[in-house]
PDB file of C-alpha atoms in Angstrom:
ATOM      1  CA  UNK A   1      22.841 -37.466 -29.143  1.00 54.00           C
ATOM      2  CA  UNK A   2      24.202 -36.314 -25.801  1.00 60.00           C
ATOM      3  CA  UNK A   3      21.735 -34.858 -23.355  1.00 63.00           C
ATOM      4  CA  UNK A   4      22.055 -31.131 -22.741  1.00 62.00           C
ATOM      5  CA  UNK A   5      22.290 -29.608 -19.300  1.00 59.00           C
ATOM      6  CA  UNK A   6      18.923 -28.247 -18.050  1.00 56.00           C
ATOM      7  CA  UNK A   7      20.436 -24.768 -17.662  1.00 56.00           C
ATOM      8  CA  UNK A   8      21.213 -24.711 -21.400  1.00 59.00           C
ATOM      9  CA  UNK A   9      17.675 -25.605 -22.458  1.00 61.00           C
ATOM     10  CA  UNK A  10      15.489 -22.572 -23.120  1.00 55.00           C
ATOM     11  CA  UNK A  11      12.154 -22.710 -21.363  1.00 58.00           C
ATOM     12  CA  UNK A  12       9.590 -19.954 -21.267  1.00 59.00           C
ATOM     13  CA  UNK A  13       8.791 -19.032 -17.669  1.00 60.00           C
ATOM     14  CA  UNK A  14       5.164 -19.459 -16.687  1.00 59.00           C
ATOM     15  CA  UNK A  15       3.302 -16.717 -14.915  1.00 59.00           C
ATOM     16  CA  UNK A  16      -0.353 -15.959 -14.352  1.00 62.00           C
ATOM     17  CA  UNK A  17      -0.118 -12.166 -14.156  1.00 60.00           C
ATOM     18  CA  UNK A  18      -2.823 -10.543 -16.314  1.00 61.00           C
ATOM     19  CA  UNK A  19      -1.431  -8.411 -19.152  1.00 60.00           C
ATOM     20  CA  UNK A  20      -3.156  -5.336 -17.724  1.00 55.00           C
ATOM     21  CA  UNK A  21      -1.112  -5.668 -14.524  1.00 57.00           C
ATOM     22  CA  UNK A  22       2.268  -6.487 -16.063  1.00 55.00           C
ATOM     23  CA  UNK A  23       2.832  -3.339 -18.120  1.00 60.00           C
ATOM     24  CA  UNK A  24       3.632  -0.621 -15.602  1.00 73.00           C
ATOM     25  CA  UNK A  25       2.746   0.747 -12.189  1.00 75.00           C
ATOM     26  CA  UNK A  26       0.379   3.312 -13.719  1.00 80.00           C
ATOM     27  CA  UNK A  27      -1.639   0.674 -15.585  1.00 81.00           C
ATOM     28  CA  UNK A  28      -1.748  -1.481 -12.442  1.00 81.00           C
ATOM     29  CA  UNK A  29      -3.106   1.445 -10.427  1.00 82.00           C
ATOM     30  CA  UNK A  30      -5.699   2.204 -13.086  1.00 83.00           C
ATOM     31  CA  UNK A  31      -6.862  -1.425 -13.019  1.00 82.00           C
ATOM     32  CA  UNK A  32      -7.050  -1.675  -9.228  1.00 83.00           C
ATOM     33  CA  UNK A  33      -8.915   1.633  -8.820  1.00 84.00           C
ATOM     34  CA  UNK A  34     -11.244   1.342 -11.814  1.00 83.00           C
ATOM     35  CA  UNK A  35     -14.389   1.155  -9.630  1.00 83.00           C
ATOM     36  CA  UNK A  36     -13.251   3.151  -6.601  1.00 86.00           C
ATOM     37  CA  UNK A  37     -13.734   6.897  -6.041  1.00 88.00           C
ATOM     38  CA  UNK A  38     -10.866   9.102  -7.265  1.00 89.00           C
ATOM     39  CA  UNK A  39      -8.114   9.661  -4.715  1.00 90.00           C
ATOM     40  CA  UNK A  40      -8.019  13.441  -4.062  1.00 89.00           C
ATOM     41  CA  UNK A  41      -4.208  13.598  -3.807  1.00 90.00           C
ATOM     42  CA  UNK A  42      -3.355  11.308  -6.700  1.00 89.00           C
ATOM     43  CA  UNK A  43      -0.618   8.663  -6.890  1.00 88.00           C
ATOM     44  CA  UNK A  44       2.960   9.215  -5.766  1.00 87.00           C
ATOM     45  CA  UNK A  45       5.313   9.735  -8.706  1.00 86.00           C
ATOM     46  CA  UNK A  46       8.556  10.010  -6.719  1.00 86.00           C
ATOM     47  CA  UNK A  47       8.231   6.750  -4.730  1.00 87.00           C
ATOM     48  CA  UNK A  48       5.847   4.556  -6.713  1.00 86.00           C
ATOM     49  CA  UNK A  49       6.101   1.612  -4.340  1.00 86.00           C
ATOM     50  CA  UNK A  50       4.218   3.622  -1.723  1.00 88.00           C
ATOM     51  CA  UNK A  51       1.090   3.404  -3.922  1.00 89.00           C
ATOM     52  CA  UNK A  52       0.726  -0.270  -2.978  1.00 89.00           C
ATOM     53  CA  UNK A  53       0.780  -0.231   0.811  1.00 90.00           C
ATOM     54  CA  UNK A  54       0.453   1.808   4.006  1.00 92.00           C
ATOM     55  CA  UNK A  55       3.651   3.832   3.813  1.00 92.00           C
ATOM     56  CA  UNK A  56       2.359   6.924   5.616  1.00 90.00           C
ATOM     57  CA  UNK A  57       3.897   9.341   3.120  1.00 88.00           C
ATOM     58  CA  UNK A  58       7.471   8.147   3.727  1.00 89.00           C
ATOM     59  CA  UNK A  59      10.099   8.422   1.007  1.00 88.00           C
ATOM     60  CA  UNK A  60      13.724   7.490   0.458  1.00 90.00           C
ATOM     61  CA  UNK A  61      15.918  10.135   2.069  1.00 90.00           C
ATOM     62  CA  UNK A  62      19.251  11.170   0.602  1.00 92.00           C
ATOM     63  CA  UNK A  63      22.141  12.773   2.431  1.00 93.00           C
ATOM     64  CA  UNK A  64      25.741  12.362   3.579  1.00 93.00           C
ATOM     65  CA  UNK A  65      27.572  10.636   6.393  1.00 91.00           C
ATOM     66  CA  UNK A  66      30.222  13.020   7.737  1.00 92.00           C
ATOM     67  CA  UNK A  67      33.397  11.740   9.361  1.00 89.00           C
ATOM     68  CA  UNK A  68      33.978  13.238  12.809  1.00 86.00           C
ATOM     69  CA  UNK A  69      37.759  13.309  12.297  1.00 85.00           C
ATOM     70  CA  UNK A  70      38.293  15.014   8.928  1.00 84.00           C
ATOM     71  CA  UNK A  71      34.676  15.775   7.936  1.00 85.00           C
ATOM     72  CA  UNK A  72      34.777  13.755   4.718  1.00 90.00           C
ATOM     73  CA  UNK A  73      31.317  13.370   3.218  1.00 91.00           C
ATOM     74  CA  UNK A  74      30.085  10.042   1.856  1.00 91.00           C
ATOM     75  CA  UNK A  75      26.864  10.058  -0.117  1.00 92.00           C
ATOM     76  CA  UNK A  76      24.220   7.614   1.086  1.00 92.00           C
ATOM     77  CA  UNK A  77      20.458   7.067   1.314  1.00 92.00           C
ATOM     78  CA  UNK A  78      18.025   5.991   4.012  1.00 91.00           C
ATOM     79  CA  UNK A  79      15.193   3.695   2.944  1.00 91.00           C
ATOM     80  CA  UNK A  80      11.940   3.621   4.935  1.00 91.00           C
ATOM     81  CA  UNK A  81      11.430   0.819   7.436  1.00 92.00           C
ATOM     82  CA  UNK A  82       8.768  -1.266   5.657  1.00 92.00           C
ATOM     83  CA  UNK A  83       7.330  -4.522   7.019  1.00 91.00           C
ATOM     84  CA  UNK A  84       4.942  -7.179   5.727  1.00 92.00           C
ATOM     85  CA  UNK A  85       2.232  -7.500   8.363  1.00 91.00           C
ATOM     86  CA  UNK A  86      -1.100  -9.237   8.931  1.00 93.00           C
ATOM     87  CA  UNK A  87      -3.424  -6.647  10.500  1.00 92.00           C
ATOM     88  CA  UNK A  88      -6.897  -7.456  11.816  1.00 93.00           C
ATOM     89  CA  UNK A  89      -9.870  -5.510  10.487  1.00 91.00           C
ATOM     90  CA  UNK A  90     -12.929  -5.588  12.751  1.00 91.00           C
ATOM     91  CA  UNK A  91     -15.214  -4.353   9.966  1.00 89.00           C
ATOM     92  CA  UNK A  92     -14.120  -7.100   7.556  1.00 88.00           C
ATOM     93  CA  UNK A  93     -13.743  -9.695  10.305  1.00 89.00           C
ATOM     94  CA  UNK A  94     -10.444 -11.009   8.931  1.00 89.00           C
ATOM     95  CA  UNK A  95      -6.704 -10.475   8.777  1.00 91.00           C
ATOM     96  CA  UNK A  96      -5.406  -8.210   6.024  1.00 91.00           C
ATOM     97  CA  UNK A  97      -1.875  -8.714   4.687  1.00 91.00           C
ATOM     98  CA  UNK A  98      -0.187  -5.520   3.548  1.00 91.00           C
ATOM     99  CA  UNK A  99       3.105  -3.656   3.559  1.00 92.00           C
ATOM    100  CA  UNK A 100       3.209  -1.046   6.305  1.00 93.00           C
ATOM    101  CA  UNK A 101       5.856   1.303   7.673  1.00 93.00           C
ATOM    102  CA  UNK A 102       6.982   1.246  11.300  1.00 93.00           C
ATOM    103  CA  UNK A 103       5.575   4.738  11.899  1.00 93.00           C
ATOM    104  CA  UNK A 104       2.147   3.728  10.589  1.00 94.00           C
ATOM    105  CA  UNK A 105       2.214   0.638  12.832  1.00 94.00           C
ATOM    106  CA  UNK A 106       2.656   2.859  15.881  1.00 94.00           C
ATOM    107  CA  UNK A 107      -0.160   5.121  14.677  1.00 94.00           C
ATOM    108  CA  UNK A 108      -2.498   2.146  14.167  1.00 94.00           C
ATOM    109  CA  UNK A 109      -1.780   0.952  17.708  1.00 93.00           C
ATOM    110  CA  UNK A 110      -2.410   4.444  19.049  1.00 93.00           C
ATOM    111  CA  UNK A 111      -5.699   4.836  17.150  1.00 92.00           C
ATOM    112  CA  UNK A 112      -6.986   1.498  18.427  1.00 91.00           C
ATOM    113  CA  UNK A 113      -6.936  -0.637  15.293  1.00 92.00           C
ATOM    114  CA  UNK A 114      -6.667  -0.675  11.521  1.00 92.00           C
ATOM    115  CA  UNK A 115     -10.240   0.494  10.933  1.00 91.00           C
ATOM    116  CA  UNK A 116      -9.891   3.551  13.127  1.00 92.00           C
ATOM    117  CA  UNK A 117      -6.693   4.506  11.325  1.00 93.00           C
ATOM    118  CA  UNK A 118      -8.193   4.134   7.855  1.00 92.00           C
ATOM    119  CA  UNK A 119     -11.417   5.971   8.698  1.00 87.00           C
ATOM    120  CA  UNK A 120      -9.712   9.106   9.997  1.00 88.00           C
ATOM    121  CA  UNK A 121     -11.448  12.272   8.775  1.00 84.00           C
ATOM    122  CA  UNK A 122      -8.603  14.804   8.853  1.00 90.00           C
ATOM    123  CA  UNK A 123      -7.059  15.783   5.490  1.00 91.00           C
ATOM    124  CA  UNK A 124      -3.591  14.898   6.779  1.00 92.00           C
ATOM    125  CA  UNK A 125      -4.732  11.326   7.510  1.00 93.00           C
ATOM    126  CA  UNK A 126      -6.351  10.956   4.081  1.00 92.00           C
ATOM    127  CA  UNK A 127      -3.189  12.271   2.438  1.00 92.00           C
ATOM    128  CA  UNK A 128      -0.898   9.787   4.201  1.00 91.00           C
ATOM    129  CA  UNK A 129      -3.108   6.810   3.295  1.00 92.00           C
ATOM    130  CA  UNK A 130      -1.884   6.789  -0.289  1.00 90.00           C
ATOM    131  CA  UNK A 131      -3.548   4.897  -3.103  1.00 90.00           C
ATOM    132  CA  UNK A 132      -3.302   1.545  -1.300  1.00 90.00           C
ATOM    133  CA  UNK A 133      -4.831   2.813   1.931  1.00 91.00           C
ATOM    134  CA  UNK A 134      -7.537   4.666   0.003  1.00 91.00           C
ATOM    135  CA  UNK A 135      -8.673   1.440  -1.685  1.00 91.00           C
ATOM    136  CA  UNK A 136      -8.688  -0.467   1.615  1.00 91.00           C
ATOM    137  CA  UNK A 137     -10.645   2.404   3.198  1.00 90.00           C
ATOM    138  CA  UNK A 138     -13.200   2.153   0.384  1.00 90.00           C
ATOM    139  CA  UNK A 139     -13.611  -1.599   0.997  1.00 89.00           C
ATOM    140  CA  UNK A 140     -14.165  -1.114   4.726  1.00 90.00           C
ATOM    141  CA  UNK A 141     -16.775   1.567   4.063  1.00 85.00           C
ATOM    142  CA  UNK A 142     -18.849  -1.001   2.114  1.00 87.00           C
ATOM    143  CA  UNK A 143     -19.568  -2.984   5.306  1.00 87.00           C
ATOM    144  CA  UNK A 144     -22.903  -2.523   7.042  1.00 87.00           C
ATOM    145  CA  UNK A 145     -21.380  -1.448  10.353  1.00 85.00           C
ATOM    146  CA  UNK A 146     -19.403   1.382   8.776  1.00 84.00           C
ATOM    147  CA  UNK A 147     -22.261   2.442   6.474  1.00 81.00           C
ATOM    148  CA  UNK A 148     -24.392   3.439   9.445  1.00 80.00           C
ATOM    149  CA  UNK A 149     -21.498   5.250  11.091  1.00 78.00           C
ATOM    150  CA  UNK A 150     -20.234   7.249   8.136  1.00 68.00           C
ATOM    151  CA  UNK A 151     -23.288   7.776   5.955  1.00 73.00           C
ATOM    152  CA  UNK A 152     -22.678  11.510   5.654  1.00 68.00           C
ATOM    153  CA  UNK A 153     -19.044  10.964   4.670  1.00 64.00           C
ATOM    154  CA  UNK A 154     -20.048   8.322   2.144  1.00 58.00           C
ATOM    155  CA  UNK A 155     -22.334  10.823   0.446  1.00 69.00           C
ATOM    156  CA  UNK A 156     -19.552  13.392   0.189  1.00 73.00           C
ATOM    157  CA  UNK A 157     -17.290  10.737  -1.405  1.00 67.00           C
ATOM    158  CA  UNK A 158     -19.969   9.596  -3.870  1.00 70.00           C
ATOM    159  CA  UNK A 159     -20.471   6.146  -2.296  1.00 59.00           C
ATOM    160  CA  UNK A 160     -24.264   6.159  -2.435  1.00 59.00           C
ATOM    161  CA  UNK A 161     -26.457   3.071  -2.471  1.00 55.00           C
ATOM    162  CA  UNK A 162     -27.625   3.732  -6.023  1.00 52.00           C
ATOM    163  CA  UNK A 163     -24.096   3.977  -7.385  1.00 52.00           C
ATOM    164  CA  UNK A 164     -20.840   5.822  -7.083  1.00 55.00           C
ATOM    165  CA  UNK A 165     -18.143   7.628  -8.980  1.00 55.00           C
ATOM    166  CA  UNK A 166     -15.207   5.779 -10.552  1.00 57.00           C
ATOM    167  CA  UNK A 167     -11.656   7.049 -10.577  1.00 58.00           C
ATOM    168  CA  UNK A 168     -12.074   8.259 -14.165  1.00 57.00           C
ATOM    169  CA  UNK A 169     -15.118  10.370 -13.228  1.00 56.00           C
ATOM    170  CA  UNK A 170     -17.729   8.021 -14.697  1.00 61.00           C
ATOM    171  CA  UNK A 171     -20.696   6.539 -12.869  1.00 61.00           C
ATOM    172  CA  UNK A 172     -20.416   3.100 -11.289  1.00 65.00           C
ATOM    173  CA  UNK A 173     -23.477   0.932 -10.814  1.00 69.00           C
ATOM    174  CA  UNK A 174     -24.312  -1.214  -7.815  1.00 73.00           C
ATOM    175  CA  UNK A 175     -23.539  -4.405  -9.755  1.00 78.00           C
ATOM    176  CA  UNK A 176     -20.017  -3.220 -10.574  1.00 77.00           C
ATOM    177  CA  UNK A 177     -19.418  -2.291  -6.944  1.00 78.00           C
ATOM    178  CA  UNK A 178     -20.581  -5.734  -5.776  1.00 79.00           C
ATOM    179  CA  UNK A 179     -18.312  -7.422  -8.353  1.00 81.00           C
ATOM    180  CA  UNK A 180     -15.372  -5.351  -7.132  1.00 79.00           C
ATOM    181  CA  UNK A 181     -16.128  -6.322  -3.505  1.00 81.00           C
ATOM    182  CA  UNK A 182     -16.258 -10.035  -4.391  1.00 81.00           C
ATOM    183  CA  UNK A 183     -12.943  -9.832  -6.254  1.00 81.00           C
ATOM    184  CA  UNK A 184     -11.362  -7.975  -3.340  1.00 80.00           C
ATOM    185  CA  UNK A 185     -12.581 -10.582  -0.849  1.00 80.00           C
ATOM    186  CA  UNK A 186     -11.190 -13.422  -3.000  1.00 80.00           C
ATOM    187  CA  UNK A 187      -7.759 -11.802  -2.814  1.00 79.00           C
ATOM    188  CA  UNK A 188      -8.037 -11.617   0.971  1.00 79.00           C
ATOM    189  CA  UNK A 189      -9.123 -15.276   1.171  1.00 77.00           C
ATOM    190  CA  UNK A 190      -6.043 -16.321  -0.815  1.00 75.00           C
ATOM    191  CA  UNK A 191      -3.823 -14.431   1.616  1.00 68.00           C
ATOM    192  CA  UNK A 192      -2.622 -11.955  -0.999  1.00 66.00           C
ATOM    193  CA  UNK A 193      -1.607  -8.422  -0.194  1.00 63.00           C
ATOM    194  CA  UNK A 194      -4.446  -5.922  -0.235  1.00 60.00           C
ATOM    195  CA  UNK A 195      -2.922  -4.544  -3.425  1.00 52.00           C
ATOM    196  CA  UNK A 196      -0.777  -6.061  -6.145  1.00 39.00           C
ATOM    197  CA  UNK A 197       2.467  -4.154  -5.765  1.00 37.00           C
ATOM    198  CA  UNK A 198       5.910  -4.264  -7.292  1.00 41.00           C
ATOM    199  CA  UNK A 199       8.573  -6.619  -6.004  1.00 40.00           C
ATOM    200  CA  UNK A 200      10.666  -5.207  -3.217  1.00 41.00           C
ATOM    201  CA  UNK A 201      13.956  -3.744  -4.288  1.00 42.00           C
ATOM    202  CA  UNK A 202      17.224  -5.277  -3.157  1.00 42.00           C
ATOM    203  CA  UNK A 203      18.417  -4.016   0.170  1.00 43.00           C
ATOM    204  CA  UNK A 204      15.095  -2.591   1.339  1.00 48.00           C
ATOM    205  CA  UNK A 205      14.409  -3.079   5.013  1.00 48.00           C
ATOM    206  CA  UNK A 206      11.503  -5.516   4.815  1.00 47.00           C
ATOM    207  CA  UNK A 207      10.804  -8.824   6.533  1.00 47.00           C
ATOM    208  CA  UNK A 208       7.798 -11.015   7.188  1.00 52.00           C
ATOM    209  CA  UNK A 209       6.320 -10.173  10.581  1.00 52.00           C
ATOM    210  CA  UNK A 210       9.747  -9.235  11.955  1.00 51.00           C
ATOM    211  CA  UNK A 211      10.050  -6.691  14.784  1.00 51.00           C
ATOM    212  CA  UNK A 212      10.653  -3.259  13.332  1.00 49.00           C
ATOM    213  CA  UNK A 213      13.900  -1.437  13.945  1.00 49.00           C
ATOM    214  CA  UNK A 214      14.260   1.159  16.631  1.00 51.00           C
ATOM    215  CA  UNK A 215      14.743   4.722  15.492  1.00 51.00           C
ATOM    216  CA  UNK A 216      18.157   6.205  16.021  1.00 50.00           C
ATOM    217  CA  UNK A 217      18.638   9.138  18.351  1.00 49.00           C
ATOM    218  CA  UNK A 218      20.269  12.448  17.699  1.00 48.00           C
ATOM    219  CA  UNK A 219      23.749  10.927  18.075  1.00 53.00           C
ATOM    220  CA  UNK A 220      23.443   9.143  14.695  1.00 51.00           C
ATOM    221  CA  UNK A 221      25.025  10.261  11.396  1.00 51.00           C
ATOM    222  CA  UNK A 222      24.430  13.843  10.495  1.00 53.00           C
ATOM    223  CA  UNK A 223      22.444  14.852   7.435  1.00 50.00           C
ATOM    224  CA  UNK A 224      23.827  17.650   5.319  1.00 50.00           C
ATOM    225  CA  UNK A 225      22.458  19.093   2.151  1.00 46.00           C
TER     226      UNK A 225
END
């Protein structure tokens, strides 16, 4: 019997993704935030990828490029400038790998570090964190240095020493919080992203530790509704 080409032989691909994470983005979010306090602004339903990184509230923009000669409109879209970066967290004492937008990178540098950006108290800062930044903020607030600094804020968020509030409104014991911290730290030790996100779509501006693109001035293509 003649040997068949390897491409013609059916083989089941192997993967180690838990079934609870492989169904949809909503089930993945529910699994990742099962022991964290509920995010007051909820997940993003228009740009679901922003729930798994520090996107700063950016979305895909749609518009037209207009010819300067005969004003013909061509429909196009502008994707956010997203980068894979290793950012240092002083509270955790380690590098954290996550997807972050160029605008958030400038804000982190201006604030003086990742911890200062995540621990901002203004509602606008909490809103731009997204689900991914909210979970990383929760992990940083479990460290001893941040506990002493933000004890009043921890009480308002339900992160008390005797327990907390889960995303579904139920009580979370200290043992469950410690188990969640250990699992989170194992992901950081393996070099994984701070959240398990979806694969990047084709054509998205993303590269590993590459310098981010400069923003275009006012002489760029015009946006029309």
